[in-house]
JSON list of C-alpha atoms in Angstrom, two decimals:
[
{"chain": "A", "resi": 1, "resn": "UNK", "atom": "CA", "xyz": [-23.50, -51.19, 50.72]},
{"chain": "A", "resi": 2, "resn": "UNK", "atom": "CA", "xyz": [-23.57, -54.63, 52.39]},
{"chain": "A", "resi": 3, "resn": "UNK", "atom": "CA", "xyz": [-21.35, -56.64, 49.68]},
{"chain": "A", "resi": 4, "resn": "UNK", "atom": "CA", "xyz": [-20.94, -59.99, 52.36]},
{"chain": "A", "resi": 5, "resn": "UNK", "atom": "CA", "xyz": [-24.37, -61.65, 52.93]},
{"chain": "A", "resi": 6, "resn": "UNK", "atom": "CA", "xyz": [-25.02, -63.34, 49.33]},
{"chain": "A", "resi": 7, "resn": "UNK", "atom": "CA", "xyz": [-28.79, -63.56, 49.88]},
{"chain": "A", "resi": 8, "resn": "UNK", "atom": "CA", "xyz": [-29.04, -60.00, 50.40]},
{"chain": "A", "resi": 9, "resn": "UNK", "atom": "CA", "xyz": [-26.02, -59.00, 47.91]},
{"chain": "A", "resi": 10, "resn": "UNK", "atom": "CA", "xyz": [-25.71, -55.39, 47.17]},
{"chain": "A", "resi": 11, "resn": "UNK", "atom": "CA", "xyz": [-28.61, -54.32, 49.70]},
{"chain": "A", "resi": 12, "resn": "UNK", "atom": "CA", "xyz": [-28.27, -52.00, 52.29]},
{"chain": "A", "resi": 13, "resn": "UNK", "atom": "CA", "xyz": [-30.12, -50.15, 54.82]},
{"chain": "A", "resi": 14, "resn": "UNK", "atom": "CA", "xyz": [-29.35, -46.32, 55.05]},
{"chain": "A", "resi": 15, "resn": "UNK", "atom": "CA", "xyz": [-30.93, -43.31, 57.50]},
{"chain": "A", "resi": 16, "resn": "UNK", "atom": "CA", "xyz": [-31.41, -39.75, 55.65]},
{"chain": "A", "resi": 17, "resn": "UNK", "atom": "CA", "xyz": [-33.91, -37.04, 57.50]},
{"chain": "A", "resi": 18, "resn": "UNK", "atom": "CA", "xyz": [-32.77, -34.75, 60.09]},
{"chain": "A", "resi": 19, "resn": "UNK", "atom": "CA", "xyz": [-30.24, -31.90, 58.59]},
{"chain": "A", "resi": 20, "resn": "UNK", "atom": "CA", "xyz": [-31.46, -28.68, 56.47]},
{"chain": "A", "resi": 21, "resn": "UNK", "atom": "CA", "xyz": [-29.94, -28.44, 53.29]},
{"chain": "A", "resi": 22, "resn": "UNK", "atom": "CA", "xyz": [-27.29, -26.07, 55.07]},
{"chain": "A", "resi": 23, "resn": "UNK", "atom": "CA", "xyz": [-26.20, -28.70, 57.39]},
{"chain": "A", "resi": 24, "resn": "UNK", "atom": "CA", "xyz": [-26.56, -31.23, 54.78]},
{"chain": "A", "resi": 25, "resn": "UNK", "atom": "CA", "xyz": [-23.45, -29.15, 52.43]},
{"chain": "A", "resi": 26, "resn": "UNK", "atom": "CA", "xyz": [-21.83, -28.86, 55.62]},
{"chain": "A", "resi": 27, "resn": "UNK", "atom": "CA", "xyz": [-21.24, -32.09, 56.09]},
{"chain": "A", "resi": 28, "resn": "UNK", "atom": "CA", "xyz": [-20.42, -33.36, 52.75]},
{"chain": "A", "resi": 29, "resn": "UNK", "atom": "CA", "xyz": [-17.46, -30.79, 53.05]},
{"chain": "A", "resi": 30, "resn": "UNK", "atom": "CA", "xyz": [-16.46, -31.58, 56.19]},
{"chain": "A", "resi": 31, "resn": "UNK", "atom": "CA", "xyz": [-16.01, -35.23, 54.77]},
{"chain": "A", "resi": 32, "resn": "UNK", "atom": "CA", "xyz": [-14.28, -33.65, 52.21]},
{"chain": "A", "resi": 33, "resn": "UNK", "atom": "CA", "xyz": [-16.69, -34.84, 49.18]},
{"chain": "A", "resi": 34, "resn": "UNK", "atom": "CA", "xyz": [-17.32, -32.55, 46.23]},
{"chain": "A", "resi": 35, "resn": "UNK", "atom": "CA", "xyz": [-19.95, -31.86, 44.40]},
{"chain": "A", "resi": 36, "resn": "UNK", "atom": "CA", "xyz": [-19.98, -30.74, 40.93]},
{"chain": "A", "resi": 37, "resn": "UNK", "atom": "CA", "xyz": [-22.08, -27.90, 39.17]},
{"chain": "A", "resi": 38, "resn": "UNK", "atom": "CA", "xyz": [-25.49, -30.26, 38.86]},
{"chain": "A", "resi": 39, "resn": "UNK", "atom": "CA", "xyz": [-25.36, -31.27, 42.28]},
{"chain": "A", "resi": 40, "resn": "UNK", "atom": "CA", "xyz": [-25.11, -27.82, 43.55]},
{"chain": "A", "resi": 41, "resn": "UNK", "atom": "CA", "xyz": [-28.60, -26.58, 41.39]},
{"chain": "A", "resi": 42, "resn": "UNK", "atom": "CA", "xyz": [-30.05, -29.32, 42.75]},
{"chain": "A", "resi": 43, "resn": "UNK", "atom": "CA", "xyz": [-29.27, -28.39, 45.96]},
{"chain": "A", "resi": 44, "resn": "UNK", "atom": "CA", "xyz": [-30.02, -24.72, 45.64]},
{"chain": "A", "resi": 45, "resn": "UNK", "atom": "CA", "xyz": [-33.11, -25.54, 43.79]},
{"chain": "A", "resi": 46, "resn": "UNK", "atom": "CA", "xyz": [-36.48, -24.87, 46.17]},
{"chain": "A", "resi": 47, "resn": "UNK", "atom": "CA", "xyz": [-38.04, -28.27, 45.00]},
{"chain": "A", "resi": 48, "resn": "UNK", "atom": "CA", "xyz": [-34.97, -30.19, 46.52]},
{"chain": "A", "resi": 49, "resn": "UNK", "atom": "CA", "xyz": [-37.01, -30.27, 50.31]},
{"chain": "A", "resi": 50, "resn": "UNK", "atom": "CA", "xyz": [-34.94, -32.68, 52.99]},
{"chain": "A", "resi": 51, "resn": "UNK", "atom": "CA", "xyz": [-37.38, -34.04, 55.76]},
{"chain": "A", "resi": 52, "resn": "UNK", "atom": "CA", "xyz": [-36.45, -32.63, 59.23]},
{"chain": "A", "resi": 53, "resn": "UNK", "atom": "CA", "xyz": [-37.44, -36.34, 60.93]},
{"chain": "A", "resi": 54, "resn": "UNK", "atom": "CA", "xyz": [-34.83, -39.52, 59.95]},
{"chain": "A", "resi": 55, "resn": "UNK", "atom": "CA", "xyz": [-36.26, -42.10, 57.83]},
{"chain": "A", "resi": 56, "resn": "UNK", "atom": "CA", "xyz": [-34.70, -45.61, 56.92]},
{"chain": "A", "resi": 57, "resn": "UNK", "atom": "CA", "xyz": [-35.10, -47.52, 53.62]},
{"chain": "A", "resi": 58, "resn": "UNK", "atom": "CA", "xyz": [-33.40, -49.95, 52.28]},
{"chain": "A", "resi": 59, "resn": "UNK", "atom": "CA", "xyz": [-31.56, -49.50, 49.13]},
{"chain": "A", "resi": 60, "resn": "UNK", "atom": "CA", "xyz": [-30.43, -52.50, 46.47]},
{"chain": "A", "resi": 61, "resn": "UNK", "atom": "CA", "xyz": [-27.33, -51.68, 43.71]},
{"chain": "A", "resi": 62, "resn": "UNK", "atom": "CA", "xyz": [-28.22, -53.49, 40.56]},
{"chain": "A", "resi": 63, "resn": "UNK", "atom": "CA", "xyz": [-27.47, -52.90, 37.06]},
{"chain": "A", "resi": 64, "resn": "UNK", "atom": "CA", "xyz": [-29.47, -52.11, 33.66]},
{"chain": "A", "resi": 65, "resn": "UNK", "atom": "CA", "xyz": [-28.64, -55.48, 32.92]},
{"chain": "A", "resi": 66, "resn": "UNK", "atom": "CA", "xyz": [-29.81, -57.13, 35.88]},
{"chain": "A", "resi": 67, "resn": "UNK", "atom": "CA", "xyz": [-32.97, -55.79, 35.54]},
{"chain": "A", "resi": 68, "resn": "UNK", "atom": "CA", "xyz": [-34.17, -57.06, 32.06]},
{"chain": "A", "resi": 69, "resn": "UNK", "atom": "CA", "xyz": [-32.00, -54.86, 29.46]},
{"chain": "A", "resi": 70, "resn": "UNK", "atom": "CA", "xyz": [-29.47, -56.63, 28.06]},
{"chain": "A", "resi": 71, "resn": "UNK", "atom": "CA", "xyz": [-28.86, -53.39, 25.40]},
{"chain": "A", "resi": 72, "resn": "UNK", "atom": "CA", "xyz": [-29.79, -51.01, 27.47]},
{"chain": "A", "resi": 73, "resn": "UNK", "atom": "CA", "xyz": [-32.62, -49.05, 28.74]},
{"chain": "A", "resi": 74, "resn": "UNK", "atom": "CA", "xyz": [-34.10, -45.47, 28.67]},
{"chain": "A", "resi": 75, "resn": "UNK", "atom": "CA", "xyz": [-35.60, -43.73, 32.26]},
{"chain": "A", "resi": 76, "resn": "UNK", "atom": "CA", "xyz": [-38.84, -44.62, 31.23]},
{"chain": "A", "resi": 77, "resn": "UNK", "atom": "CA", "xyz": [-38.70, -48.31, 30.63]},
{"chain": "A", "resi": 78, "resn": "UNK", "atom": "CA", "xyz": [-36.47, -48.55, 33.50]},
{"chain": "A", "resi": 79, "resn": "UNK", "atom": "CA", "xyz": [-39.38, -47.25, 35.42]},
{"chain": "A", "resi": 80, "resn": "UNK", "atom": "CA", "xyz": [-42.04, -49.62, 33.73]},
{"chain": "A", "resi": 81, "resn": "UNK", "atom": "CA", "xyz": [-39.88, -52.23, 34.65]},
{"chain": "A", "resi": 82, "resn": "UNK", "atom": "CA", "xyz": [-39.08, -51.85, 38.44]},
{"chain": "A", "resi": 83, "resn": "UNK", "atom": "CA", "xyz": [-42.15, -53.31, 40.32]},
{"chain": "A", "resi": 84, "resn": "UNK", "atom": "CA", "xyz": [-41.43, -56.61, 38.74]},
{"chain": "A", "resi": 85, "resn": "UNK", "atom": "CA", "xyz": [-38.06, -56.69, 41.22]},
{"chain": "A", "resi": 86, "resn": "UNK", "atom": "CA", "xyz": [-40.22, -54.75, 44.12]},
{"chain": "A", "resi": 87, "resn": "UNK", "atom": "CA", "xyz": [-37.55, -51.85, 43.50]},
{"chain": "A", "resi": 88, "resn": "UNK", "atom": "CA", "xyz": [-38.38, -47.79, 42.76]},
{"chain": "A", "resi": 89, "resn": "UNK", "atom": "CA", "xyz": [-37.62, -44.44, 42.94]},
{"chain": "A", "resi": 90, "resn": "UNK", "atom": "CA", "xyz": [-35.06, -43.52, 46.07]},
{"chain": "A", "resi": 91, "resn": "UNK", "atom": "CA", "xyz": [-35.95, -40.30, 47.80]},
{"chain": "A", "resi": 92, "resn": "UNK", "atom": "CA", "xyz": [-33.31, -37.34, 46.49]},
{"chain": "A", "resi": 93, "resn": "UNK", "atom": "CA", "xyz": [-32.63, -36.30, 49.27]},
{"chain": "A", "resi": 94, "resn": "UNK", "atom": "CA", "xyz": [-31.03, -40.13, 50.46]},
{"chain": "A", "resi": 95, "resn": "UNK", "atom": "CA", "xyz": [-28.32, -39.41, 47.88]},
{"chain": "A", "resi": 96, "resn": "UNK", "atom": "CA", "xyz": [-26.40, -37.26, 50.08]},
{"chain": "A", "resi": 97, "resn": "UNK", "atom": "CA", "xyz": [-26.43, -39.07, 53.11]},
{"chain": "A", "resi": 98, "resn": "UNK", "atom": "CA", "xyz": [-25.73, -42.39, 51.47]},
{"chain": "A", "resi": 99, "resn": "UNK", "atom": "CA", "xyz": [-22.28, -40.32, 49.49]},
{"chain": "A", "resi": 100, "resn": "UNK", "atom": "CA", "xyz": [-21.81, -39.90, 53.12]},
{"chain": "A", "resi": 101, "resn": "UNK", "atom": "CA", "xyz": [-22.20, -43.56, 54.13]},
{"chain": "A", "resi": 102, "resn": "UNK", "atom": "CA", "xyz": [-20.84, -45.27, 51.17]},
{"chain": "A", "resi": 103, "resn": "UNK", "atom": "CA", "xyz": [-16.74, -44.41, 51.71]},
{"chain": "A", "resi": 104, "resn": "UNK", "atom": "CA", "xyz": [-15.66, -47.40, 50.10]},
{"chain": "A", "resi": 105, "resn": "UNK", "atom": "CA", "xyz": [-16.55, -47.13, 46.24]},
{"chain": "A", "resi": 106, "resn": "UNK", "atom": "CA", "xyz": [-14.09, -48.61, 43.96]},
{"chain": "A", "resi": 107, "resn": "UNK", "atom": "CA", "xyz": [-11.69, -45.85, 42.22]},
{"chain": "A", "resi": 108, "resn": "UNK", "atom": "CA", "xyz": [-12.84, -44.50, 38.85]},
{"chain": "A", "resi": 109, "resn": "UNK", "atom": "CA", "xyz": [-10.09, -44.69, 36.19]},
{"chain": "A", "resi": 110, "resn": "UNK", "atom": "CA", "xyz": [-11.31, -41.54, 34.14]},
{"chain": "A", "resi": 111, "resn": "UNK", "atom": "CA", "xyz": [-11.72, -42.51, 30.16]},
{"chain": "A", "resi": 112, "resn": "UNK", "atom": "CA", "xyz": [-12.42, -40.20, 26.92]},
{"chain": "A", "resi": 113, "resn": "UNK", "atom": "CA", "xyz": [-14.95, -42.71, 25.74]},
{"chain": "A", "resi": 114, "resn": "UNK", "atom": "CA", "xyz": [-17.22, -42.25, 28.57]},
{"chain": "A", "resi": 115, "resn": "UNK", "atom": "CA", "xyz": [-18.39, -38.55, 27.82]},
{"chain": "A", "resi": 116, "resn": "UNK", "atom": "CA", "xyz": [-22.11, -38.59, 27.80]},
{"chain": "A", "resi": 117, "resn": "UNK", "atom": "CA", "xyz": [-22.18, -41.41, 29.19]},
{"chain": "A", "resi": 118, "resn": "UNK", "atom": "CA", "xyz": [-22.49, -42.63, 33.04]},
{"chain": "A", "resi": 119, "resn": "UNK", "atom": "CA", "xyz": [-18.62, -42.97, 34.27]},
{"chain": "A", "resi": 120, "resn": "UNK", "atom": "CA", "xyz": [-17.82, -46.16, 34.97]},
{"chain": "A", "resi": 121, "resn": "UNK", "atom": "CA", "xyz": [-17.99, -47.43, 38.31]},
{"chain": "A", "resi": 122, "resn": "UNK", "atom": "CA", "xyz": [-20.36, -44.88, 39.11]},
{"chain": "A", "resi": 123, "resn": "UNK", "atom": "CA", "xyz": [-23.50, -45.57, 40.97]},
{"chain": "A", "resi": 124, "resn": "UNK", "atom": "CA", "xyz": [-26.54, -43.77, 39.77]},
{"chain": "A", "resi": 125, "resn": "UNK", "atom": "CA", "xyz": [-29.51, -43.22, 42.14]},
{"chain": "A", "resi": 126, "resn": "UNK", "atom": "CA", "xyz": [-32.65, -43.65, 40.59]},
{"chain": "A", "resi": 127, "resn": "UNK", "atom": "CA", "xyz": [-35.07, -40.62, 41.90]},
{"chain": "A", "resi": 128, "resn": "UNK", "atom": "CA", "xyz": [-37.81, -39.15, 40.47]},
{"chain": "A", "resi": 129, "resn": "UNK", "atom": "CA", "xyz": [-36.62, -35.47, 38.52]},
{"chain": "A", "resi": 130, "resn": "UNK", "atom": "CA", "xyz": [-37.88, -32.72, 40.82]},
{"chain": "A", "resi": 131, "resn": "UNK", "atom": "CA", "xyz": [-38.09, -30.41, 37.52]},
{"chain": "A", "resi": 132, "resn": "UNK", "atom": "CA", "xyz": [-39.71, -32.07, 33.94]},
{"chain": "A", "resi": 133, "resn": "UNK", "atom": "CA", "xyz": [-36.75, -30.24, 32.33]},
{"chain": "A", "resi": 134, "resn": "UNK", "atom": "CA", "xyz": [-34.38, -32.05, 29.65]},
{"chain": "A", "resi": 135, "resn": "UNK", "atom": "CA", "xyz": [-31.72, -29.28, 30.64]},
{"chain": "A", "resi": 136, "resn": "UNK", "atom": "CA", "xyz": [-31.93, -29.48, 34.67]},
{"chain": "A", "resi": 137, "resn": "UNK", "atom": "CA", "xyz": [-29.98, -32.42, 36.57]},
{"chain": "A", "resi": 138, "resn": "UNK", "atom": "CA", "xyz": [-32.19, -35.65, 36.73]},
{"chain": "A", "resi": 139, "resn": "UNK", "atom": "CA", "xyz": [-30.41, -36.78, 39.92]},
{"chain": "A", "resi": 140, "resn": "UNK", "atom": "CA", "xyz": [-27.50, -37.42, 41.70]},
{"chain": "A", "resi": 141, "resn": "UNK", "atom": "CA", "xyz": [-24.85, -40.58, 41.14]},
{"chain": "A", "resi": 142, "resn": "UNK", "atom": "CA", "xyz": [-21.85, -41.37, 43.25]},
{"chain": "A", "resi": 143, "resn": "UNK", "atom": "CA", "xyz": [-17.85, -41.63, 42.08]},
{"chain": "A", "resi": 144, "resn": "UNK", "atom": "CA", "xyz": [-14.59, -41.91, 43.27]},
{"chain": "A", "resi": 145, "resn": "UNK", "atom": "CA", "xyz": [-11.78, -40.69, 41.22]},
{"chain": "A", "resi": 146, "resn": "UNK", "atom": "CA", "xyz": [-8.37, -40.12, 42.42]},
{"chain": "A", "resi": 147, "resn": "UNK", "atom": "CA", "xyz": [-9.06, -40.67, 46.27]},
{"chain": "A", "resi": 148, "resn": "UNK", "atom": "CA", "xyz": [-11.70, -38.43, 46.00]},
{"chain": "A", "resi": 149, "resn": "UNK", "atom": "CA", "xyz": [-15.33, -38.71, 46.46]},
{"chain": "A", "resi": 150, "resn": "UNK", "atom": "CA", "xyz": [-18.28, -37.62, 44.80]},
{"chain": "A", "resi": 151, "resn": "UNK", "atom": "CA", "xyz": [-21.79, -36.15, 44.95]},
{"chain": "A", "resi": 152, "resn": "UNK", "atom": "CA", "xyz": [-22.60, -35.45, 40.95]},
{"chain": "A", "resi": 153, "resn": "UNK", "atom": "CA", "xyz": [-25.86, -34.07, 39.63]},
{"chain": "A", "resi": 154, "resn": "UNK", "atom": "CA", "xyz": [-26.17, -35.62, 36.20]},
{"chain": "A", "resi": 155, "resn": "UNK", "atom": "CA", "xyz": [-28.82, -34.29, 33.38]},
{"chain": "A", "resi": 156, "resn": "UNK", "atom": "CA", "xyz": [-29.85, -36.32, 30.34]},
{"chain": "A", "resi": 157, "resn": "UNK", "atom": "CA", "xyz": [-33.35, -36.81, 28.36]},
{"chain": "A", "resi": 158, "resn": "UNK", "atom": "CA", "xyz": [-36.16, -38.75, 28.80]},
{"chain": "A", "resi": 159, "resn": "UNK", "atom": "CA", "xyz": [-34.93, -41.09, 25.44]},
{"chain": "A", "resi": 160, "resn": "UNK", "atom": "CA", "xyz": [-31.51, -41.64, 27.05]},
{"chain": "A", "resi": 161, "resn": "UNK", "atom": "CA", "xyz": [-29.95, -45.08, 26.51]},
{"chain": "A", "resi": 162, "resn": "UNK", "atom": "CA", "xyz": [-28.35, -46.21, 29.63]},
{"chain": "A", "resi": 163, "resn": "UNK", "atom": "CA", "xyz": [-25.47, -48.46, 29.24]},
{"chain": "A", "resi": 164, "resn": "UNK", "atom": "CA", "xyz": [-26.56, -52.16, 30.37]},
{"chain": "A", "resi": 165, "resn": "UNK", "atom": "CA", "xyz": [-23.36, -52.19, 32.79]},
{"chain": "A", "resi": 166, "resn": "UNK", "atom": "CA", "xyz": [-24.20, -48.80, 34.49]},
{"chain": "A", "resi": 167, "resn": "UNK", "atom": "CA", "xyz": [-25.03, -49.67, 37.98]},
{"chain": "A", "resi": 168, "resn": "UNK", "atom": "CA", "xyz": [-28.31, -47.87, 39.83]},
{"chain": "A", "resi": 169, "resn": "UNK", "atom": "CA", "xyz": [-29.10, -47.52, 43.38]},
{"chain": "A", "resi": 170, "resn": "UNK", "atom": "CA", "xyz": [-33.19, -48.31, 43.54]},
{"chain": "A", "resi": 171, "resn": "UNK", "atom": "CA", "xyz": [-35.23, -48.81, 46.48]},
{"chain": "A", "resi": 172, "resn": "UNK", "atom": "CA", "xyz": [-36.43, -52.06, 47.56]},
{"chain": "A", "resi": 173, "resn": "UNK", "atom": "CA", "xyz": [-39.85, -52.53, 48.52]}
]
């Protein structure tokens, strides 16, 4: 993410497109990211498609905060909320291939308190759910805990409070 130019702060332009789903795990192990068991249903899942031409958006990090919720905020007011910042849903399939572009996260110190909740310092990207399940991941959010990267499927439910610190990755419009 482009942290330097303060009009543009936390926006970034990424590429995704171009690899199968095959060459897509291939290359998050070669760059020696893991993936925990969400992330791998969603991959394995037929509704997960990746686009074999490259596309380019341009991605903003912002919190719950930021956008209005000073207590926090379920999925669906988050949604109601987004065109007033010209933000919305990221493509799934970008959430690989910006794990693979975002190297630099800060380090995760891992703490009981956060169980069921989003770990801090992770960044969640917002996507629409490929499956209207409460019980299948939602989506995928980035971490970095001991040196190591992450690609993480998360699941929660529709009246999930997200904390007003937790940090998403949205598109902008």
């Amino acid at each position: 993410m482009n942290r330097s130019d303060s009009d543009h702060k936390n926006e970034s332009t990424i590429e995704y497109g171009g690899f199968s789903k095959e060459i897509l795990l291939q290359k998050l192990k070669e760059s020696q990211i893991m993936l925990n068991k969400f992330a791998e249903i969603l991959f394995s899942n037929e509704n997960f498609k990746t686009s074999q031409e490259k596309h380019s958006i341009l991605v903003k990090e912002i919190s719950i905060k930021e956008l209005g919720f000073p207590n926090g905020a379920t999925m669906p007011q988050i949604k109601e909320h987004l065109k007033k910042f010209e933000l919305s849903e990221c493509p799934l399939e970008a959430a690989p291939y910006l794990r693979l572009t975002l190297r630099d996260q800060k380090e995760i110190t891992i703490s009981d308190n956060q169980k069921n909740k989003a770990p801090l310092g992770s960044l969640t990207i917002y996507s629409e759910p490929i499956i209207n399940d409460d019980d299948f991941p939602k989506g995928f959010y980035l971490k970095k805990t001991d040196g190591q990267l992450w690609l993480r499927g998360y699941i929660c439910s529709q009246d999930f409070v997200w904390n007003p610190d937790d940090r998403f990755i949205f598109k902008f419009q």
